[in-house]
Amino acid sequence: MSQRAASSDSVRALILLGLLWLLLAAAVIMTQLARVPDIEISWVTKTEYQTAGFNLYRGTSPDGEFAQINDRLIPSQGNPATGASYTYHDRAIETGRTYYYRLEEVEYDNRRRLYDLPSLHAPLLPVWAPPMAVVGVLAGVYLLALARRHQGAQGATPSSSNQAFETWTQ
């Protein structure tokens, strides 16, 4: 294979890789924008004496209306000696908004206690998506620039016969 043909193949490979990196960056952003957002709500109990289960309530302001978000009672997993860890995914949300949550503990005798949970924000994109997209764009642009530079050097002639360390002059 001639040196010019090998160089041409290298340029095509760089262009292809550059375009693939740019495509990856676009795919990361588009798939994350199209995903169904959710907020993960977690809580831990120390003990669960007479606890039948829990209800979760969501509001859009700390002092406004709250609506129950679980369809049925979240069953108790702990006991009087040890508590348990719980996680609930709230998928009926809009990205970019802040939500306020309350946890209701329901006992077997139907007594109820309400606890305020920290407010949670539903981000537009996961925290890792923008840096990943930036890396994809930078890698793609770099490879395309390298291909263009290499393509410009194709018309040059080697100034040295040392094939391992040739320098190109125009």
mmCIF file of C-alpha atoms in Angstrom:
data_model
loop_
_atom_site.group_PDB
_atom_site.id
_atom_site.type_symbol
_atom_site.label_atom_id
_atom_site.label_comp_id
_atom_site.label_asym_id
_atom_site.label_seq_id
_atom_site.Cartn_x
_atom_site.Cartn_y
_atom_site.Cartn_z
ATOM 1 C CA MET A 1 0.000 0.000 0.000
ATOM 2 C CA SER A 2 1.386 3.398 -0.918
ATOM 3 C CA GLN A 3 2.046 6.030 1.695
ATOM 4 C CA ARG A 4 -0.568 8.316 0.140
ATOM 5 C CA ALA A 5 -3.245 5.558 0.307
ATOM 6 C CA ALA A 6 -2.387 4.802 3.943
ATOM 7 C CA SER A 7 -2.568 8.498 4.750
ATOM 8 C CA SER A 8 -5.929 8.777 3.000
ATOM 9 C CA ASP A 9 -7.235 5.825 5.034
ATOM 10 C CA SER A 10 -5.996 7.528 8.217
ATOM 11 C CA VAL A 11 -7.848 10.725 7.341
ATOM 12 C CA ARG A 12 -11.059 8.788 6.686
ATOM 13 C CA ALA A 13 -10.662 6.953 9.999
ATOM 14 C CA LEU A 14 -10.136 10.235 11.881
ATOM 15 C CA ILE A 15 -13.203 11.782 10.227
ATOM 16 C CA LEU A 16 -15.303 8.727 11.057
ATOM 17 C CA LEU A 17 -14.140 8.683 14.682
ATOM 18 C CA GLY A 18 -14.730 12.424 15.015
ATOM 19 C CA LEU A 19 -18.260 12.110 13.666
ATOM 20 C CA LEU A 20 -18.966 9.142 15.951
ATOM 21 C CA TRP A 21 -17.877 11.156 19.015
ATOM 22 C CA LEU A 22 -20.135 14.037 17.970
ATOM 23 C CA LEU A 23 -22.990 11.578 17.444
ATOM 24 C CA LEU A 24 -22.352 10.093 20.895
ATOM 25 C CA ALA A 25 -22.555 13.554 22.473
ATOM 26 C CA ALA A 26 -25.866 14.265 20.735
ATOM 27 C CA ALA A 27 -27.228 10.834 21.694
ATOM 28 C CA VAL A 28 -26.359 11.341 25.374
ATOM 29 C CA ILE A 29 -28.234 14.635 25.550
ATOM 30 C CA MET A 30 -31.215 13.477 23.478
ATOM 31 C CA THR A 31 -31.752 10.244 25.415
ATOM 32 C CA GLN A 32 -31.529 12.054 28.734
ATOM 33 C CA LEU A 33 -33.973 14.740 27.604
ATOM 34 C CA ALA A 34 -36.405 12.054 26.413
ATOM 35 C CA ARG A 35 -36.230 9.925 29.561
ATOM 36 C CA VAL A 36 -39.032 9.760 32.077
ATOM 37 C CA PRO A 37 -37.765 11.792 35.025
ATOM 38 C CA ASP A 38 -38.043 10.590 38.580
ATOM 39 C CA ILE A 39 -37.076 11.635 42.062
ATOM 40 C CA GLU A 40 -35.779 9.040 44.482
ATOM 41 C CA ILE A 41 -37.168 9.503 47.978
ATOM 42 C CA SER A 42 -35.348 7.601 50.721
ATOM 43 C CA TRP A 43 -35.887 7.343 54.441
ATOM 44 C CA VAL A 44 -34.603 5.210 57.305
ATOM 45 C CA THR A 45 -36.383 4.250 60.509
ATOM 46 C CA LYS A 46 -34.645 3.389 63.792
ATOM 47 C CA THR A 47 -37.470 1.230 65.113
ATOM 48 C CA GLU A 48 -40.943 0.354 63.916
ATOM 49 C CA TYR A 49 -43.161 -0.412 66.883
ATOM 50 C CA GLN A 50 -46.746 -1.041 65.717
ATOM 51 C CA THR A 51 -45.967 0.439 62.300
ATOM 52 C CA ALA A 52 -48.201 -0.960 59.556
ATOM 53 C CA GLY A 53 -46.608 1.111 56.800
ATOM 54 C CA PHE A 54 -46.126 4.504 55.215
ATOM 55 C CA ASN A 55 -47.757 6.966 52.843
ATOM 56 C CA LEU A 56 -45.919 9.638 50.885
ATOM 57 C CA TYR A 57 -47.334 13.050 50.012
ATOM 58 C CA ARG A 58 -45.994 15.551 47.470
ATOM 59 C CA GLY A 59 -46.510 19.305 47.181
ATOM 60 C CA THR A 60 -45.053 22.098 45.094
ATOM 61 C CA SER A 61 -44.630 24.491 48.015
ATOM 62 C CA PRO A 62 -43.799 23.846 51.667
ATOM 63 C CA ASP A 63 -47.081 25.332 52.900
ATOM 64 C CA GLY A 64 -49.378 24.380 50.023
ATOM 65 C CA GLU A 65 -51.526 21.387 49.244
ATOM 66 C CA PHE A 66 -50.005 17.912 49.449
ATOM 67 C CA ALA A 67 -51.349 14.892 47.560
ATOM 68 C CA GLN A 68 -50.687 11.236 48.320
ATOM 69 C CA ILE A 69 -48.434 9.694 45.662
ATOM 70 C CA ASN A 70 -48.376 6.011 46.599
ATOM 71 C CA ASP A 71 -51.328 3.888 45.451
ATOM 72 C CA ARG A 72 -51.359 1.695 48.542
ATOM 73 C CA LEU A 73 -49.676 1.606 51.913
ATOM 74 C CA ILE A 74 -45.921 1.013 51.699
ATOM 75 C CA PRO A 75 -45.586 -1.982 54.047
ATOM 76 C CA SER A 76 -43.416 -1.821 57.149
ATOM 77 C CA GLN A 77 -40.133 -3.745 56.817
ATOM 78 C CA GLY A 78 -38.760 -3.117 60.306
ATOM 79 C CA ASN A 79 -39.638 -4.311 63.797
ATOM 80 C CA PRO A 80 -39.613 -2.890 67.346
ATOM 81 C CA ALA A 81 -35.885 -3.645 67.748
ATOM 82 C CA THR A 82 -34.614 -2.477 64.363
ATOM 83 C CA GLY A 83 -35.835 -0.171 61.677
ATOM 84 C CA ALA A 84 -35.426 -0.408 57.931
ATOM 85 C CA SER A 85 -34.396 1.555 54.850
ATOM 86 C CA TYR A 86 -36.958 2.563 52.229
ATOM 87 C CA THR A 87 -36.798 3.981 48.725
ATOM 88 C CA TYR A 88 -39.647 5.229 46.558
ATOM 89 C CA HIS A 89 -39.373 6.576 42.995
ATOM 90 C CA ASP A 90 -41.725 9.457 42.227
ATOM 91 C CA ARG A 91 -42.179 9.384 38.444
ATOM 92 C CA ALA A 92 -45.127 11.757 38.115
ATOM 93 C CA ILE A 93 -42.981 14.884 38.143
ATOM 94 C CA GLU A 94 -41.818 17.646 35.830
ATOM 95 C CA THR A 95 -38.136 18.341 35.326
ATOM 96 C CA GLY A 96 -36.778 21.617 36.599
ATOM 97 C CA ARG A 97 -39.209 21.879 39.539
ATOM 98 C CA THR A 98 -38.714 21.599 43.273
ATOM 99 C CA TYR A 99 -40.991 19.265 45.198
ATOM 100 C CA TYR A 100 -41.761 18.982 48.896
ATOM 101 C CA TYR A 101 -42.534 15.662 50.520
ATOM 102 C CA ARG A 102 -44.182 14.466 53.688
ATOM 103 C CA LEU A 103 -44.002 10.974 55.102
ATOM 104 C CA GLU A 104 -46.952 9.574 57.017
ATOM 105 C CA GLU A 105 -46.368 6.680 59.388
ATOM 106 C CA VAL A 106 -49.521 4.577 59.796
ATOM 107 C CA GLU A 107 -49.817 2.299 62.823
ATOM 108 C CA TYR A 108 -51.929 -0.853 63.111
ATOM 109 C CA ASP A 109 -54.510 0.991 65.235
ATOM 110 C CA ASN A 110 -54.730 3.635 62.456
ATOM 111 C CA ARG A 111 -52.877 6.321 64.414
ATOM 112 C CA ARG A 112 -50.829 8.481 62.065
ATOM 113 C CA ARG A 113 -47.743 10.660 62.371
ATOM 114 C CA LEU A 114 -46.621 13.093 59.684
ATOM 115 C CA TYR A 115 -42.964 13.966 59.031
ATOM 116 C CA ASP A 116 -41.556 16.631 56.703
ATOM 117 C CA LEU A 117 -38.871 15.352 54.358
ATOM 118 C CA PRO A 118 -36.262 17.550 52.669
ATOM 119 C CA SER A 119 -37.354 19.231 49.450
ATOM 120 C CA LEU A 120 -36.005 17.678 46.270
ATOM 121 C CA HIS A 121 -35.312 19.234 42.880
ATOM 122 C CA ALA A 122 -35.999 17.386 39.611
ATOM 123 C CA PRO A 123 -33.056 18.311 37.363
ATOM 124 C CA LEU A 124 -33.469 18.727 33.626
ATOM 125 C CA LEU A 125 -30.535 16.368 33.047
ATOM 126 C CA PRO A 126 -28.613 14.016 35.319
ATOM 127 C CA VAL A 127 -25.450 15.593 36.693
ATOM 128 C CA TRP A 128 -23.197 13.352 34.558
ATOM 129 C CA ALA A 129 -24.864 14.081 31.176
ATOM 130 C CA PRO A 130 -23.502 17.594 30.375
ATOM 131 C CA PRO A 131 -19.840 16.727 31.136
ATOM 132 C CA MET A 132 -20.175 13.518 29.100
ATOM 133 C CA ALA A 133 -21.610 15.483 26.169
ATOM 134 C CA VAL A 134 -18.814 18.083 26.415
ATOM 135 C CA VAL A 135 -16.196 15.311 26.315
ATOM 136 C CA GLY A 136 -17.900 13.855 23.231
ATOM 137 C CA VAL A 137 -17.989 17.213 21.457
ATOM 138 C CA LEU A 138 -14.369 18.039 22.321
ATOM 139 C CA ALA A 139 -13.144 14.604 21.216
ATOM 140 C CA GLY A 140 -15.134 14.847 17.982
ATOM 141 C CA VAL A 141 -13.941 18.350 17.139
ATOM 142 C CA TYR A 142 -10.342 17.436 17.969
ATOM 143 C CA LEU A 143 -10.427 14.360 15.707
ATOM 144 C CA LEU A 144 -12.016 16.312 12.848
ATOM 145 C CA ALA A 145 -9.401 19.077 13.198
ATOM 146 C CA LEU A 146 -6.658 16.455 13.264
ATOM 147 C CA ALA A 147 -8.089 14.868 10.104
ATOM 148 C CA ARG A 148 -8.162 18.235 8.359
ATOM 149 C CA ARG A 149 -4.587 18.970 9.393
ATOM 150 C CA HIS A 150 -3.498 15.508 8.266
ATOM 151 C CA GLN A 151 -5.396 15.926 5.000
ATOM 152 C CA GLY A 152 -3.561 19.197 4.366
ATOM 153 C CA ALA A 153 -0.238 17.428 4.873
ATOM 154 C CA GLN A 154 -1.057 14.772 2.247
ATOM 155 C CA GLY A 155 0.221 16.954 -0.558
ATOM 156 C CA ALA A 156 3.574 17.407 1.195
ATOM 157 C CA THR A 157 6.734 15.422 0.614
ATOM 158 C CA PRO A 158 8.949 13.840 3.256
ATOM 159 C CA SER A 159 12.104 15.847 4.023
ATOM 160 C CA SER A 160 13.949 12.917 5.554
ATOM 161 C CA SER A 161 14.369 9.277 4.641
ATOM 162 C CA ASN A 162 13.969 8.177 8.272
ATOM 163 C CA GLN A 163 10.506 6.625 8.036
ATOM 164 C CA ALA A 164 9.911 6.473 11.791
ATOM 165 C CA PHE A 165 10.360 10.225 12.303
ATOM 166 C CA GLU A 166 9.487 11.878 9.013
ATOM 167 C CA THR A 167 8.811 15.578 8.989
ATOM 168 C CA TRP A 168 6.641 16.999 6.259
ATOM 169 C CA THR A 169 7.319 20.159 4.321
ATOM 170 C CA GLN A 170 5.200 21.897 1.716
#
